mmCIF file of N, CA, C and O in Angstrom:
data_model
loop_
_atom_site.group_PDB
_atom_site.id
_atom_site.type_symbol
_atom_site.label_atom_id
_atom_site.label_comp_id
_atom_site.label_asym_id
_atom_site.label_seq_id
_atom_site.Cartn_x
_atom_site.Cartn_y
_atom_site.Cartn_z
ATOM 1 N N UNK A 1304 17.251 4.794 -2.805
ATOM 2 C CA UNK A 1304 18.214 5.828 -4.003
ATOM 3 C C UNK A 1304 19.790 5.237 -3.091
ATOM 4 O O UNK A 1304 20.136 5.339 -2.390
ATOM 5 N N UNK A 1305 20.810 3.759 -3.825
ATOM 6 C CA UNK A 1305 22.147 3.507 -3.762
ATOM 7 C C UNK A 1305 22.518 4.464 -3.256
ATOM 8 O O UNK A 1305 23.572 4.642 -1.895
ATOM 9 N N UNK A 1306 22.741 5.207 -4.046
ATOM 10 C CA UNK A 1306 23.979 6.585 -3.400
ATOM 11 C C UNK A 1306 23.533 7.982 -2.469
ATOM 12 O O UNK A 1306 24.627 8.079 -2.477
ATOM 13 N N UNK A 1307 22.665 6.898 -1.924
ATOM 14 C CA UNK A 1307 21.909 7.659 -0.631
ATOM 15 C C UNK A 1307 21.614 6.814 0.527
ATOM 16 O O UNK A 1307 21.186 7.027 0.985
ATOM 17 N N UNK A 1308 22.553 6.024 1.443
ATOM 18 C CA UNK A 1308 22.218 5.121 2.028
ATOM 19 C C UNK A 1308 21.659 5.685 2.948
ATOM 20 O O UNK A 1308 20.810 4.715 3.957
ATOM 21 N N UNK A 1309 21.808 6.657 4.198
ATOM 22 C CA UNK A 1309 21.312 7.247 4.868
ATOM 23 C C UNK A 1309 19.673 7.922 4.530
ATOM 24 O O UNK A 1309 18.952 8.420 5.673
ATOM 25 N N UNK A 1310 19.344 8.003 3.834
ATOM 26 C CA UNK A 1310 18.748 8.668 3.176
ATOM 27 C C UNK A 1310 17.188 7.537 3.117
ATOM 28 O O UNK A 1310 17.174 7.310 3.073
ATOM 29 N N UNK A 1311 16.033 8.432 3.647
ATOM 30 C CA UNK A 1311 14.826 6.998 3.696
ATOM 31 C C UNK A 1311 13.876 7.896 2.924
ATOM 32 O O UNK A 1311 13.781 9.153 3.670
ATOM 33 N N UNK A 1312 13.195 6.836 2.269
ATOM 34 C CA UNK A 1312 12.165 7.305 1.892
ATOM 35 C C UNK A 1312 10.965 6.452 2.080
ATOM 36 O O UNK A 1312 10.786 5.471 2.145
ATOM 37 N N UNK A 1313 10.314 6.949 1.707
ATOM 38 C CA UNK A 1313 7.839 6.275 1.660
ATOM 39 C C UNK A 1313 7.617 5.767 1.032
ATOM 40 O O UNK A 1313 7.946 6.967 -0.759
ATOM 41 N N UNK A 1314 7.898 4.523 0.515
ATOM 42 C CA UNK A 1314 7.276 3.799 -0.591
ATOM 43 C C UNK A 1314 5.883 3.395 -0.189
ATOM 44 O O UNK A 1314 5.809 2.694 1.498
ATOM 45 N N UNK A 1315 4.617 3.616 -0.640
ATOM 46 C CA UNK A 1315 3.151 3.529 -0.702
ATOM 47 C C UNK A 1315 2.704 2.528 -1.645
ATOM 48 O O UNK A 1315 2.957 2.340 -2.803
ATOM 49 N N UNK A 1316 2.682 1.628 -1.162
ATOM 50 C CA UNK A 1316 2.168 -0.112 -2.086
ATOM 51 C C UNK A 1316 1.001 -0.741 -1.554
ATOM 52 O O UNK A 1316 0.881 -0.572 -0.935
ATOM 53 N N UNK A 1317 -0.754 -0.733 -2.954
ATOM 54 C CA UNK A 1317 -1.726 -0.954 -2.803
ATOM 55 C C UNK A 1317 -2.022 -1.947 -3.286
ATOM 56 O O UNK A 1317 -1.749 -1.581 -4.795
ATOM 57 N N UNK A 1318 -2.324 -3.256 -2.872
ATOM 58 C CA UNK A 1318 -3.144 -4.685 -4.209
ATOM 59 C C UNK A 1318 -4.061 -4.456 -3.258
ATOM 60 O O UNK A 1318 -4.088 -4.806 -1.356
ATOM 61 N N UNK A 1319 -4.585 -5.722 -3.618
ATOM 62 C CA UNK A 1319 -5.233 -6.903 -3.244
ATOM 63 C C UNK A 1319 -5.041 -8.443 -3.037
ATOM 64 O O UNK A 1319 -3.839 -8.424 -3.867
ATOM 65 N N UNK A 1320 -5.145 -8.498 -1.476
ATOM 66 C CA UNK A 1320 -4.186 -9.820 -0.810
ATOM 67 C C UNK A 1320 -5.006 -10.279 0.039
ATOM 68 O O UNK A 1320 -6.163 -9.481 -0.001
ATOM 69 N N UNK A 1321 -4.809 -11.123 0.355
ATOM 70 C CA UNK A 1321 -5.365 -12.244 1.594
ATOM 71 C C UNK A 1321 -5.024 -12.234 2.657
ATOM 72 O O UNK A 1321 -4.068 -12.675 2.638
ATOM 73 N N UNK A 1322 -5.830 -11.607 3.362
ATOM 74 C CA UNK A 1322 -5.100 -11.759 4.649
ATOM 75 C C UNK A 1322 -5.207 -13.593 5.241
ATOM 76 O O UNK A 1322 -5.889 -13.805 4.999
ATOM 77 N N UNK A 1323 -4.851 -14.049 6.577
ATOM 78 C CA UNK A 1323 -3.729 -13.344 7.187
ATOM 79 C C UNK A 1323 -2.246 -13.561 6.666
ATOM 80 O O UNK A 1323 -1.345 -13.671 6.981
ATOM 81 N N UNK A 1324 -1.923 -14.389 5.496
ATOM 82 C CA UNK A 1324 -0.879 -14.993 4.523
ATOM 83 C C UNK A 1324 -0.419 -13.670 3.909
ATOM 84 O O UNK A 1324 0.438 -13.471 3.467
ATOM 85 N N UNK A 1325 -1.114 -12.931 3.408
ATOM 86 C CA UNK A 1325 -0.340 -12.412 2.466
ATOM 87 C C UNK A 1325 0.687 -12.260 1.085
ATOM 88 O O UNK A 1325 1.286 -12.087 1.749
ATOM 89 N N UNK A 1326 0.125 -13.440 0.474
ATOM 90 C CA UNK A 1326 1.025 -14.044 -0.392
ATOM 91 C C UNK A 1326 1.658 -12.765 -1.491
ATOM 92 O O UNK A 1326 3.069 -12.796 -2.520
ATOM 93 N N UNK A 1327 0.607 -12.366 -1.734
ATOM 94 C CA UNK A 1327 0.925 -10.868 -3.080
ATOM 95 C C UNK A 1327 1.873 -9.887 -1.965
ATOM 96 O O UNK A 1327 3.362 -9.149 -2.913
ATOM 97 N N UNK A 1328 1.963 -9.448 -1.060
ATOM 98 C CA UNK A 1328 2.783 -8.449 -0.574
ATOM 99 C C UNK A 1328 4.002 -9.773 -0.406
ATOM 100 O O UNK A 1328 5.018 -9.307 -0.566
ATOM 101 N N UNK A 1329 4.164 -10.796 0.274
ATOM 102 C CA UNK A 1329 5.345 -11.655 0.401
ATOM 103 C C UNK A 1329 5.872 -11.700 -1.261
ATOM 104 O O UNK A 1329 7.407 -11.692 -1.069
ATOM 105 N N UNK A 1330 4.919 -12.035 -1.954
ATOM 106 C CA UNK A 1330 6.475 -11.711 -3.658
ATOM 107 C C UNK A 1330 6.799 -10.829 -3.447
ATOM 108 O O UNK A 1330 8.087 -10.622 -4.130
ATOM 109 N N UNK A 1331 6.248 -9.202 -3.315
ATOM 110 C CA UNK A 1331 6.761 -8.051 -3.425
ATOM 111 C C UNK A 1331 7.929 -7.976 -2.636
ATOM 112 O O UNK A 1331 8.992 -7.335 -3.344
ATOM 113 N N UNK A 1332 7.522 -8.591 -1.195
ATOM 114 C CA UNK A 1332 8.453 -8.732 -0.896
ATOM 115 C C UNK A 1332 10.024 -9.127 -1.179
ATOM 116 O O UNK A 1332 11.252 -8.379 -1.251
ATOM 117 N N UNK A 1333 10.041 -10.157 -1.080
ATOM 118 C CA UNK A 1333 10.883 -11.024 -1.865
ATOM 119 C C UNK A 1333 11.610 -10.024 -2.957
ATOM 120 O O UNK A 1333 12.970 -10.666 -3.116
ATOM 121 N N UNK A 1334 10.833 -9.912 -4.677
ATOM 122 C CA UNK A 1334 11.197 -9.345 -5.164
ATOM 123 C C UNK A 1334 12.125 -8.656 -4.758
ATOM 124 O O UNK A 1334 12.502 -7.810 -5.728
ATOM 125 N N UNK A 1335 11.767 -7.329 -4.109
ATOM 126 C CA UNK A 1335 12.438 -5.863 -3.675
ATOM 127 C C UNK A 1335 13.707 -6.046 -2.594
ATOM 128 O O UNK A 1335 14.519 -6.119 -3.258
ATOM 129 N N UNK A 1336 14.124 -7.757 -2.403
ATOM 130 C CA UNK A 1336 14.902 -7.688 -1.868
ATOM 131 C C UNK A 1336 15.758 -8.481 -2.827
ATOM 132 O O UNK A 1336 17.212 -8.388 -2.567
ATOM 133 N N UNK A 1337 15.359 -9.591 -3.662
ATOM 134 C CA UNK A 1337 16.303 -10.296 -4.673
ATOM 135 C C UNK A 1337 16.346 -9.064 -5.667
ATOM 136 O O UNK A 1337 17.824 -8.826 -6.216
ATOM 137 N N UNK A 1338 15.632 -8.343 -5.746
ATOM 138 C CA UNK A 1338 16.444 -7.298 -7.393
ATOM 139 C C UNK A 1338 16.263 -5.290 -7.223
ATOM 140 O O UNK A 1338 17.977 -5.039 -7.937
ATOM 141 N N UNK A 1339 16.137 -5.385 -5.604
ATOM 142 C CA UNK A 1339 16.609 -4.018 -5.806
ATOM 143 C C UNK A 1339 17.974 -3.545 -4.393
ATOM 144 O O UNK A 1339 17.943 -4.388 -3.552
ATOM 145 N N UNK A 1340 18.819 -2.232 -4.229
ATOM 146 C CA UNK A 1340 19.847 -2.621 -3.939
ATOM 147 C C UNK A 1340 18.921 -1.557 -2.293
ATOM 148 O O UNK A 1340 19.801 -1.971 -1.466
ATOM 149 N N UNK A 1341 18.401 -0.631 -2.375
ATOM 150 C CA UNK A 1341 17.632 -0.055 -1.162
ATOM 151 C C UNK A 1341 17.343 -1.239 -0.590
ATOM 152 O O UNK A 1341 16.340 -2.565 -0.497
ATOM 153 N N UNK A 1342 17.581 -0.711 0.842
ATOM 154 C CA UNK A 1342 17.432 -1.445 2.253
ATOM 155 C C UNK A 1342 15.594 -0.952 2.653
ATOM 156 O O UNK A 1342 15.728 -0.055 2.971
ATOM 157 N N UNK A 1343 15.454 -2.120 3.570
ATOM 158 C CA UNK A 1343 14.383 -1.960 3.959
ATOM 159 C C UNK A 1343 13.984 -1.681 5.071
ATOM 160 O O UNK A 1343 14.576 -2.520 5.907
ATOM 161 N N UNK A 1344 13.134 -0.786 5.795
ATOM 162 C CA UNK A 1344 13.718 -0.037 7.162
ATOM 163 C C UNK A 1344 12.520 -0.604 8.240
ATOM 164 O O UNK A 1344 12.216 -0.919 9.232
ATOM 165 N N UNK A 1345 10.857 -0.623 7.357
ATOM 166 C CA UNK A 1345 9.681 -0.494 8.584
ATOM 167 C C UNK A 1345 8.825 -1.138 7.042
ATOM 168 O O UNK A 1345 8.595 -0.484 5.363
ATOM 169 N N UNK A 1346 7.853 -2.757 6.920
ATOM 170 C CA UNK A 1346 6.589 -2.550 6.093
ATOM 171 C C UNK A 1346 5.615 -3.044 7.496
ATOM 172 O O UNK A 1346 5.513 -3.044 8.412
ATOM 173 N N UNK A 1347 4.653 -1.680 6.998
ATOM 174 C CA UNK A 1347 3.850 -1.859 7.522
ATOM 175 C C UNK A 1347 2.424 -1.527 7.471
ATOM 176 O O UNK A 1347 2.110 -1.577 6.083
ATOM 177 N N UNK A 1348 1.024 -2.377 7.666
ATOM 178 C CA UNK A 1348 0.269 -3.352 6.890
ATOM 179 C C UNK A 1348 -0.850 -2.966 7.379
ATOM 180 O O UNK A 1348 -0.991 -2.597 9.106
ATOM 181 N N UNK A 1349 -2.022 -2.591 6.640
ATOM 182 C CA UNK A 1349 -3.091 -2.340 7.231
ATOM 183 C C UNK A 1349 -4.252 -2.644 6.110
ATOM 184 O O UNK A 1349 -3.997 -3.290 5.112
ATOM 185 N N UNK A 1350 -4.766 -3.616 7.206
ATOM 186 C CA UNK A 1350 -6.114 -4.888 6.086
ATOM 187 C C UNK A 1350 -8.212 -4.393 6.273
ATOM 188 O O UNK A 1350 -7.787 -3.476 7.582
ATOM 189 N N UNK A 1351 -8.480 -3.813 6.072
ATOM 190 C CA UNK A 1351 -9.538 -3.348 5.648
ATOM 191 C C UNK A 1351 -11.057 -4.256 5.386
ATOM 192 O O UNK A 1351 -11.974 -4.268 4.754
ATOM 193 N N UNK A 1352 -10.782 -5.766 5.526
ATOM 194 C CA UNK A 1352 -12.188 -6.786 5.357
ATOM 195 C C UNK A 1352 -12.363 -6.902 4.452
ATOM 196 O O UNK A 1352 -11.578 -6.592 3.545
ATOM 197 N N UNK A 1353 -13.336 -7.393 4.137
ATOM 198 C CA UNK A 1353 -13.322 -7.420 2.663
ATOM 199 C C UNK A 1353 -14.395 -6.697 2.274
ATOM 200 O O UNK A 1353 -15.252 -5.682 2.102
ATOM 201 N N UNK A 1354 -13.995 -6.059 0.827
ATOM 202 C CA UNK A 1354 -14.179 -5.135 -0.170
ATOM 203 C C UNK A 1354 -15.677 -4.864 -0.261
ATOM 204 O O UNK A 1354 -16.420 -6.665 -0.836
ATOM 205 N N UNK A 1355 -16.280 -4.185 -0.083
ATOM 206 C CA UNK A 1355 -17.800 -4.660 0.023
ATOM 207 C C UNK A 1355 -18.539 -2.897 -0.558
ATOM 208 O O UNK A 1355 -17.435 -1.856 -0.274
ATOM 209 N N UNK A 1356 -19.930 -2.384 -0.698
ATOM 210 C CA UNK A 1356 -20.002 -1.699 -0.721
ATOM 211 C C UNK A 1356 -20.350 -0.324 -0.028
ATOM 212 O O UNK A 1356 -20.232 -0.914 1.140
ATOM 213 N N UNK A 1357 -20.492 0.702 -0.417
ATOM 214 C CA UNK A 1357 -19.924 1.408 0.685
ATOM 215 C C UNK A 1357 -21.090 1.785 1.542
ATOM 216 O O UNK A 1357 -22.427 1.685 1.249
ATOM 217 N N UNK A 1358 -20.993 3.129 2.893
ATOM 218 C CA UNK A 1358 -22.876 2.973 3.943
ATOM 219 C C UNK A 1358 -22.775 4.277 2.652
ATOM 220 O O UNK A 1358 -22.218 5.454 3.872
ATOM 221 N N UNK A 1359 -23.038 4.126 1.779
ATOM 222 C CA UNK A 1359 -23.866 5.899 1.493
ATOM 223 C C UNK A 1359 -25.325 5.632 2.014
ATOM 224 O O UNK A 1359 -25.867 4.975 1.747
ATOM 225 N N UNK A 1360 -25.556 7.005 2.051
ATOM 226 C CA UNK A 1360 -27.178 7.262 1.958
ATOM 227 C C UNK A 1360 -27.301 9.063 1.356
ATOM 228 O O UNK A 1360 -26.189 9.547 1.019
ATOM 229 N N UNK A 1361 -28.644 8.288 0.813
ATOM 230 C CA UNK A 1361 -29.129 9.640 0.778
ATOM 231 C C UNK A 1361 -28.781 11.058 1.637
ATOM 232 O O UNK A 1361 -29.856 10.474 2.120
ATOM 233 N N UNK A 1362 -29.454 12.420 1.396
ATOM 234 C CA UNK A 1362 -29.664 13.758 1.870
ATOM 235 C C UNK A 1362 -30.607 14.410 1.113
ATOM 236 O O UNK A 1362 -30.696 15.273 0.162
ATOM 237 N N UNK A 1363 -31.310 14.956 1.586
ATOM 238 C CA UNK A 1363 -32.525 15.683 0.981
ATOM 239 C C UNK A 1363 -31.928 16.932 1.246
ATOM 240 O O UNK A 1363 -31.646 18.175 2.395
ATOM 241 N N UNK A 1364 -31.107 17.640 0.335
ATOM 242 C CA UNK A 1364 -30.513 18.636 0.426
ATOM 243 C C UNK A 1364 -30.599 19.160 -1.078
ATOM 244 O O UNK A 1364 -30.426 19.039 -1.728
ATOM 245 N N UNK A 1365 -30.907 20.852 -1.274
ATOM 246 C CA UNK A 1365 -30.935 21.441 -2.498
ATOM 247 C C UNK A 1365 -30.026 22.635 -3.055
ATOM 248 O O UNK A 1365 -30.216 23.119 -1.597
ATOM 249 N N UNK A 1366 -29.660 22.926 -3.184
ATOM 250 C CA UNK A 1366 -28.134 24.134 -3.354
ATOM 251 C C UNK A 1366 -28.660 24.995 -4.517
ATOM 252 O O UNK A 1366 -28.343 24.266 -5.575
ATOM 253 N N UNK A 1367 -28.431 25.968 -4.492
ATOM 254 C CA UNK A 1367 -28.755 26.824 -5.852
ATOM 255 C C UNK A 1367 -27.098 27.420 -6.125
ATOM 256 O O UNK A 1367 -26.498 27.966 -5.208
ATOM 257 N N UNK A 1368 -26.414 27.237 -7.268
ATOM 258 C CA UNK A 1368 -25.028 27.611 -7.730
ATOM 259 C C UNK A 1368 -25.332 29.067 -9.077
ATOM 260 O O UNK A 1368 -26.293 28.806 -9.407
ATOM 261 N N UNK A 1369 -24.572 30.313 -8.344
ATOM 262 C CA UNK A 1369 -25.336 31.796 -9.330
ATOM 263 C C UNK A 1369 -26.522 31.728 -9.244
ATOM 264 O O UNK A 1369 -27.312 31.689 -10.043
#
């Protein structure tokens, strides 16, 4: 919000990218600096390796509702 430069907002962005260079993130940050008036205070990156099937398991349980 350019009208309120002292207000710090949180922006969460999630996308598939290739570590360790993160080309999609760099394109987004370049766009932000080039096109938007709000300044970036901090950028934090979370990385979770290769996306695959989750570790699910079957549980032997019966539940009766009503």
